[in-house]
mmCIF file of C-alpha atoms in Angstrom:
data_model
loop_
_atom_site.group_PDB
_atom_site.id
_atom_site.type_symbol
_atom_site.label_atom_id
_atom_site.label_comp_id
_atom_site.label_asym_id
_atom_site.label_seq_id
_atom_site.Cartn_x
_atom_site.Cartn_y
_atom_site.Cartn_z
ATOM 1 C CA LYS A 298 53.317 -35.634 -75.393
ATOM 2 C CA GLN A 299 51.132 -32.616 -74.684
ATOM 3 C CA GLU A 300 52.754 -29.272 -75.411
ATOM 4 C CA VAL A 301 51.186 -25.890 -74.756
ATOM 5 C CA THR A 302 52.268 -22.704 -76.475
ATOM 6 C CA GLN A 303 51.112 -19.125 -76.148
ATOM 7 C CA ILE A 304 51.297 -16.309 -78.661
ATOM 8 C CA PRO A 305 52.355 -13.578 -78.379
ATOM 9 C CA ALA A 306 55.010 -13.852 -75.680
ATOM 10 C CA ALA A 307 54.527 -10.173 -74.868
ATOM 11 C CA LEU A 308 51.953 -7.569 -75.778
ATOM 12 C CA SER A 309 51.684 -3.855 -75.139
ATOM 13 C CA VAL A 310 48.441 -2.009 -75.849
ATOM 14 C CA PRO A 311 46.960 1.407 -75.040
ATOM 15 C CA GLU A 312 44.268 1.569 -72.430
ATOM 16 C CA GLY A 313 40.766 0.894 -73.747
ATOM 17 C CA GLU A 314 41.731 -1.508 -76.511
ATOM 18 C CA ASN A 315 40.188 -4.929 -76.889
ATOM 19 C CA LEU A 316 42.750 -7.704 -77.174
ATOM 20 C CA VAL A 317 43.093 -11.435 -77.758
ATOM 21 C CA LEU A 318 45.603 -13.827 -76.236
ATOM 22 C CA ASN A 319 46.163 -17.189 -77.867
ATOM 23 C CA CYS A 320 46.863 -20.632 -76.460
ATOM 24 C CA SER A 321 47.552 -23.775 -78.505
ATOM 25 C CA PHE A 322 47.896 -27.377 -77.398
ATOM 26 C CA THR A 323 49.041 -30.398 -79.375
ATOM 27 C CA ASP A 324 46.798 -33.145 -77.965
ATOM 28 C CA SER A 325 43.053 -32.541 -78.077
ATOM 29 C CA ALA A 326 42.381 -35.162 -75.382
ATOM 30 C CA ILE A 327 42.044 -32.669 -72.582
ATOM 31 C CA TYR A 328 39.751 -32.617 -69.564
ATOM 32 C CA ASN A 329 39.633 -28.855 -69.182
ATOM 33 C CA LEU A 330 41.539 -25.667 -69.906
ATOM 34 C CA GLN A 331 42.117 -22.923 -67.378
ATOM 35 C CA TRP A 332 43.311 -19.355 -67.824
ATOM 36 C CA PHE A 333 45.314 -17.761 -65.026
ATOM 37 C CA ARG A 334 46.700 -14.356 -64.270
ATOM 38 C CA GLN A 335 50.043 -13.908 -62.512
ATOM 39 C CA ASP A 336 51.251 -10.614 -61.119
ATOM 40 C CA PRO A 337 55.014 -10.127 -60.620
ATOM 41 C CA GLY A 338 56.261 -12.059 -57.605
ATOM 42 C CA LYS A 339 52.828 -13.503 -56.893
ATOM 43 C CA GLY A 340 51.029 -16.787 -57.282
ATOM 44 C CA LEU A 341 48.444 -17.582 -59.936
ATOM 45 C CA THR A 342 44.874 -16.332 -59.866
ATOM 46 C CA SER A 343 42.283 -18.362 -61.738
ATOM 47 C CA LEU A 344 40.330 -16.355 -64.304
ATOM 48 C CA LEU A 345 38.244 -18.824 -66.278
ATOM 49 C CA LEU A 346 37.932 -22.586 -66.521
ATOM 50 C CA ILE A 347 36.422 -24.273 -69.577
ATOM 51 C CA GLN A 348 35.443 -27.919 -69.467
ATOM 52 C CA SER A 349 36.225 -29.993 -72.547
ATOM 53 C CA SER A 350 32.514 -30.141 -73.420
ATOM 54 C CA GLN A 351 32.160 -26.365 -73.346
ATOM 55 C CA ARG A 352 32.924 -23.814 -76.050
ATOM 56 C CA GLU A 353 33.335 -20.650 -74.003
ATOM 57 C CA GLN A 354 33.161 -19.036 -70.601
ATOM 58 C CA THR A 355 32.635 -15.403 -69.672
ATOM 59 C CA SER A 356 33.443 -13.383 -66.597
ATOM 60 C CA GLY A 357 33.024 -9.630 -66.705
ATOM 61 C CA ARG A 358 35.302 -8.216 -69.405
ATOM 62 C CA LEU A 359 36.891 -11.618 -70.027
ATOM 63 C CA ASN A 360 35.748 -14.241 -72.480
ATOM 64 C CA ALA A 361 37.568 -17.496 -73.109
ATOM 65 C CA SER A 362 36.815 -19.843 -75.972
ATOM 66 C CA LEU A 363 37.867 -23.417 -76.584
ATOM 67 C CA ASP A 364 38.152 -25.320 -79.858
ATOM 68 C CA LYS A 365 39.351 -28.774 -78.911
ATOM 69 C CA SER A 366 39.491 -30.126 -82.447
ATOM 70 C CA SER A 367 41.957 -27.471 -83.536
ATOM 71 C CA GLY A 368 43.786 -27.403 -80.210
ATOM 72 C CA ARG A 369 43.180 -23.732 -79.544
ATOM 73 C CA SER A 370 41.861 -21.412 -76.892
ATOM 74 C CA THR A 371 41.622 -17.643 -76.884
ATOM 75 C CA LEU A 372 41.240 -15.191 -74.041
ATOM 76 C CA TYR A 373 39.475 -12.005 -75.059
ATOM 77 C CA ILE A 374 39.845 -8.940 -72.842
ATOM 78 C CA ALA A 375 37.468 -6.091 -73.556
ATOM 79 C CA ALA A 376 38.212 -2.438 -72.837
ATOM 80 C CA SER A 377 41.631 -3.123 -71.337
ATOM 81 C CA GLN A 378 42.755 -1.231 -68.233
ATOM 82 C CA PRO A 379 46.216 -0.623 -66.729
ATOM 83 C CA GLY A 380 45.240 -2.964 -63.906
ATOM 84 C CA ASP A 381 45.041 -5.792 -66.435
ATOM 85 C CA SER A 382 48.827 -5.654 -66.812
ATOM 86 C CA ALA A 383 50.140 -9.067 -65.784
ATOM 87 C CA THR A 384 51.255 -12.374 -67.239
ATOM 88 C CA TYR A 385 48.447 -14.563 -68.535
ATOM 89 C CA LEU A 386 48.924 -18.323 -68.504
ATOM 90 C CA CYS A 387 46.818 -21.068 -69.965
ATOM 91 C CA ALA A 388 46.908 -24.604 -68.608
ATOM 92 C CA VAL A 389 45.397 -27.824 -69.903
ATOM 93 C CA ARG A 390 44.430 -30.741 -67.716
ATOM 94 C CA LEU A 391 45.025 -34.076 -69.371
ATOM 95 C CA SER A 392 42.206 -36.571 -69.564
ATOM 96 C CA GLY A 393 42.287 -40.317 -69.515
ATOM 97 C CA LYS A 394 40.673 -43.445 -68.241
ATOM 98 C CA THR A 395 42.469 -43.244 -64.918
ATOM 99 C CA SER A 396 42.646 -40.623 -62.206
ATOM 100 C CA TYR A 397 45.556 -39.005 -63.998
ATOM 101 C CA ASP A 398 45.364 -35.297 -63.326
ATOM 102 C CA LYS A 399 48.491 -33.797 -64.767
ATOM 103 C CA VAL A 400 48.272 -30.137 -65.754
ATOM 104 C CA ILE A 401 50.498 -28.640 -68.438
ATOM 105 C CA PHE A 402 51.092 -24.902 -68.532
ATOM 106 C CA GLY A 403 51.986 -22.644 -71.404
ATOM 107 C CA PRO A 404 54.870 -20.162 -71.040
ATOM 108 C CA GLY A 405 52.543 -17.190 -70.660
ATOM 109 C CA THR A 406 51.858 -13.877 -72.377
ATOM 110 C CA SER A 407 53.139 -10.757 -70.643
ATOM 111 C CA LEU A 408 50.578 -7.981 -71.082
ATOM 112 C CA SER A 409 51.203 -4.283 -70.535
ATOM 113 C CA VAL A 410 48.309 -1.844 -70.776
ATOM 114 C CA ILE A 411 49.579 1.691 -71.200
ATOM 115 C CA PRO A 412 47.507 4.483 -69.594
ATOM 116 C CA GLY B 245 38.074 -18.366 -46.096
ATOM 117 C CA ALA B 246 41.809 -18.843 -46.101
ATOM 118 C CA GLY B 247 43.502 -19.640 -49.370
ATOM 119 C CA VAL B 248 46.533 -21.786 -50.042
ATOM 120 C CA SER B 249 49.507 -20.669 -47.982
ATOM 121 C CA GLN B 250 53.180 -21.450 -48.438
ATOM 122 C CA THR B 251 56.099 -20.987 -46.129
ATOM 123 C CA PRO B 252 58.653 -19.587 -46.220
ATOM 124 C CA SER B 253 57.990 -16.943 -48.842
ATOM 125 C CA ASN B 254 61.712 -16.709 -49.534
ATOM 126 C CA LYS B 255 64.517 -19.142 -48.843
ATOM 127 C CA VAL B 256 68.187 -18.561 -49.497
ATOM 128 C CA THR B 257 70.499 -21.505 -49.007
ATOM 129 C CA GLU B 258 73.947 -22.657 -49.938
ATOM 130 C CA LYS B 259 74.758 -25.309 -52.493
ATOM 131 C CA GLY B 260 74.648 -28.757 -50.956
ATOM 132 C CA LYS B 261 72.224 -27.896 -48.155
ATOM 133 C CA TYR B 262 68.850 -29.499 -47.432
ATOM 134 C CA VAL B 263 65.630 -27.453 -47.619
ATOM 135 C CA GLU B 264 61.977 -28.019 -46.834
ATOM 136 C CA LEU B 265 59.133 -26.046 -48.347
ATOM 137 C CA ARG B 266 55.682 -26.185 -46.807
ATOM 138 C CA CYS B 267 52.228 -25.927 -48.334
ATOM 139 C CA ASP B 268 48.927 -25.540 -46.469
ATOM 140 C CA PRO B 269 46.074 -26.233 -48.892
ATOM 141 C CA ILE B 270 42.547 -24.964 -48.641
ATOM 142 C CA SER B 271 40.708 -26.951 -45.988
ATOM 143 C CA GLY B 272 38.881 -29.914 -47.461
ATOM 144 C CA HIS B 273 40.767 -29.963 -50.753
ATOM 145 C CA THR B 274 41.818 -33.521 -51.473
ATOM 146 C CA ALA B 275 44.138 -32.828 -54.391
ATOM 147 C CA LEU B 276 47.465 -31.015 -53.971
ATOM 148 C CA TYR B 277 50.017 -30.121 -56.621
ATOM 149 C CA TRP B 278 53.597 -28.881 -56.572
ATOM 150 C CA TYR B 279 55.028 -26.897 -59.468
ATOM 151 C CA ARG B 280 58.347 -25.220 -60.163
ATOM 152 C CA GLN B 281 58.503 -21.960 -62.090
ATOM 153 C CA SER B 282 61.666 -20.478 -63.553
ATOM 154 C CA LEU B 283 61.884 -16.880 -64.677
ATOM 155 C CA GLY B 284 59.898 -16.260 -67.853
ATOM 156 C CA GLN B 285 58.445 -19.767 -67.908
ATOM 157 C CA GLY B 286 55.115 -21.294 -67.031
ATOM 158 C CA PRO B 287 54.874 -23.529 -63.985
ATOM 159 C CA GLU B 288 56.346 -26.995 -64.473
ATOM 160 C CA PHE B 289 54.511 -29.907 -62.872
ATOM 161 C CA LEU B 290 56.435 -31.766 -60.169
ATOM 162 C CA ILE B 291 54.075 -33.992 -58.191
ATOM 163 C CA TYR B 292 50.382 -34.505 -57.504
ATOM 164 C CA PHE B 293 48.789 -35.907 -54.340
ATOM 165 C CA GLN B 294 45.308 -37.323 -54.019
ATOM 166 C CA GLY B 295 44.796 -37.545 -50.266
ATOM 167 C CA THR B 296 47.939 -38.876 -48.633
ATOM 168 C CA GLY B 297 49.340 -40.687 -51.639
ATOM 169 C CA ALA B 298 51.421 -39.353 -54.491
ATOM 170 C CA ALA B 299 49.271 -40.172 -57.514
ATOM 171 C CA ASP B 300 51.844 -38.883 -59.978
ATOM 172 C CA ASP B 301 55.440 -37.931 -59.197
ATOM 173 C CA SER B 302 56.676 -38.072 -62.774
ATOM 174 C CA GLY B 303 57.670 -34.402 -62.746
ATOM 175 C CA LEU B 304 60.228 -34.670 -59.963
ATOM 176 C CA PRO B 305 63.538 -33.973 -61.709
ATOM 177 C CA ASN B 306 65.642 -36.487 -59.776
ATOM 178 C CA ASP B 307 65.874 -38.388 -56.513
ATOM 179 C CA ARG B 308 67.067 -35.315 -54.607
ATOM 180 C CA PHE B 309 63.445 -34.150 -54.655
ATOM 181 C CA PHE B 310 60.829 -35.740 -52.433
ATOM 182 C CA ALA B 311 57.409 -34.674 -51.173
ATOM 183 C CA VAL B 312 55.101 -35.955 -48.467
ATOM 184 C CA ARG B 313 51.560 -35.354 -47.327
ATOM 185 C CA PRO B 314 51.216 -37.645 -44.307
ATOM 186 C CA GLU B 315 47.760 -36.615 -43.130
ATOM 187 C CA GLY B 316 46.232 -35.619 -46.426
ATOM 188 C CA SER B 317 46.438 -31.904 -45.710
ATOM 189 C CA VAL B 318 49.766 -30.089 -45.288
ATOM 190 C CA SER B 319 52.485 -31.084 -47.733
ATOM 191 C CA THR B 320 56.244 -30.650 -47.554
ATOM 192 C CA LEU B 321 58.558 -30.580 -50.563
ATOM 193 C CA LYS B 322 62.047 -31.667 -49.591
ATOM 194 C CA ILE B 323 65.185 -31.014 -51.614
ATOM 195 C CA GLN B 324 68.458 -32.660 -50.671
ATOM 196 C CA ARG B 325 71.940 -31.526 -51.692
ATOM 197 C CA THR B 326 70.602 -28.397 -53.335
ATOM 198 C CA GLU B 327 72.175 -27.181 -56.560
ATOM 199 C CA ARG B 328 72.187 -23.721 -58.128
ATOM 200 C CA GLY B 329 69.879 -25.032 -60.859
ATOM 201 C CA ASP B 330 67.221 -25.675 -58.221
ATOM 202 C CA SER B 331 66.725 -21.929 -57.825
ATOM 203 C CA ALA B 332 63.147 -21.121 -58.828
ATOM 204 C CA VAL B 333 59.755 -20.277 -57.420
ATOM 205 C CA TYR B 334 58.020 -23.356 -56.040
ATOM 206 C CA LEU B 335 54.248 -23.131 -56.295
ATOM 207 C CA CYS B 336 51.643 -25.218 -54.556
ATOM 208 C CA ALA B 337 48.017 -25.588 -55.646
ATOM 209 C CA SER B 338 45.034 -27.424 -54.241
ATOM 210 C CA SER B 339 41.807 -28.562 -55.814
ATOM 211 C CA PRO B 340 38.565 -29.731 -54.236
ATOM 212 C CA ARG B 341 38.502 -32.798 -56.433
ATOM 213 C CA GLY B 342 41.433 -34.259 -58.254
ATOM 214 C CA LEU B 343 39.692 -37.076 -60.007
ATOM 215 C CA ALA B 344 37.986 -36.754 -63.359
ATOM 216 C CA GLY B 345 34.361 -35.882 -62.810
ATOM 217 C CA GLY B 346 34.846 -32.692 -60.887
ATOM 218 C CA PRO B 347 35.517 -29.210 -62.236
ATOM 219 C CA GLY B 348 39.169 -29.591 -61.362
ATOM 220 C CA GLU B 349 39.817 -25.930 -60.699
ATOM 221 C CA GLN B 350 43.159 -25.267 -59.047
ATOM 222 C CA PHE B 351 43.831 -22.622 -56.408
ATOM 223 C CA PHE B 352 47.422 -21.486 -56.083
ATOM 224 C CA GLY B 353 49.510 -20.300 -53.180
ATOM 225 C CA PRO B 354 51.888 -17.311 -53.444
ATOM 226 C CA GLY B 355 54.927 -19.538 -53.874
ATOM 227 C CA THR B 356 58.291 -19.918 -52.203
ATOM 228 C CA ARG B 357 61.223 -18.288 -53.947
ATOM 229 C CA LEU B 358 64.244 -20.555 -53.485
ATOM 230 C CA THR B 359 67.719 -19.191 -54.164
ATOM 231 C CA VAL B 360 70.679 -21.542 -54.034
ATOM 232 C CA LEU B 361 73.991 -19.720 -53.811
#
């Protein structure tokens, strides 16, 4: 059974710092991994999606890496800003020989960037 | 273009009542997902539709929960005999392609916050 964990559960950093959020999954047979941002009381906003054949994706100040063999992904945020404060969730899509498309989420990391 | 929309945004009901939650996916998206999110947790998968059919309903907690998507677009999540433990945010997501072979990116709606008193 696929399980997804995220460390740390919460993180508080001063503005301008670079930071890394971690995501681990137990079964390496994934189709893709997606990082989301969730603001309080809101839905999820997609940040980056990495296909299983890819090693990393970049968008602006964000960089996500994927190491399937070790069951890990990291989200790197450069030069953090107060507007980055939110909960960050990773989600893995299971792969298989059928059209199975189940997505398993981690519990999230709550990030606070202090001005 | 319009994103995924969900109605109502908030629903307060009494224990034992029936509720319906609606999701309007992005036009043309064939795959639709329902999730439930409790405070401090990640979204928990409930059910996945590919077109009109439920391809995977293994996440529905019990037979009080049911979802339909009769025309392959709008979906309704139905909860009978609501219980206090059903209180959560119910999220809907759509994807342009649900089958393996596409990028599989999901686009989420803002959610419906359900409170059962």
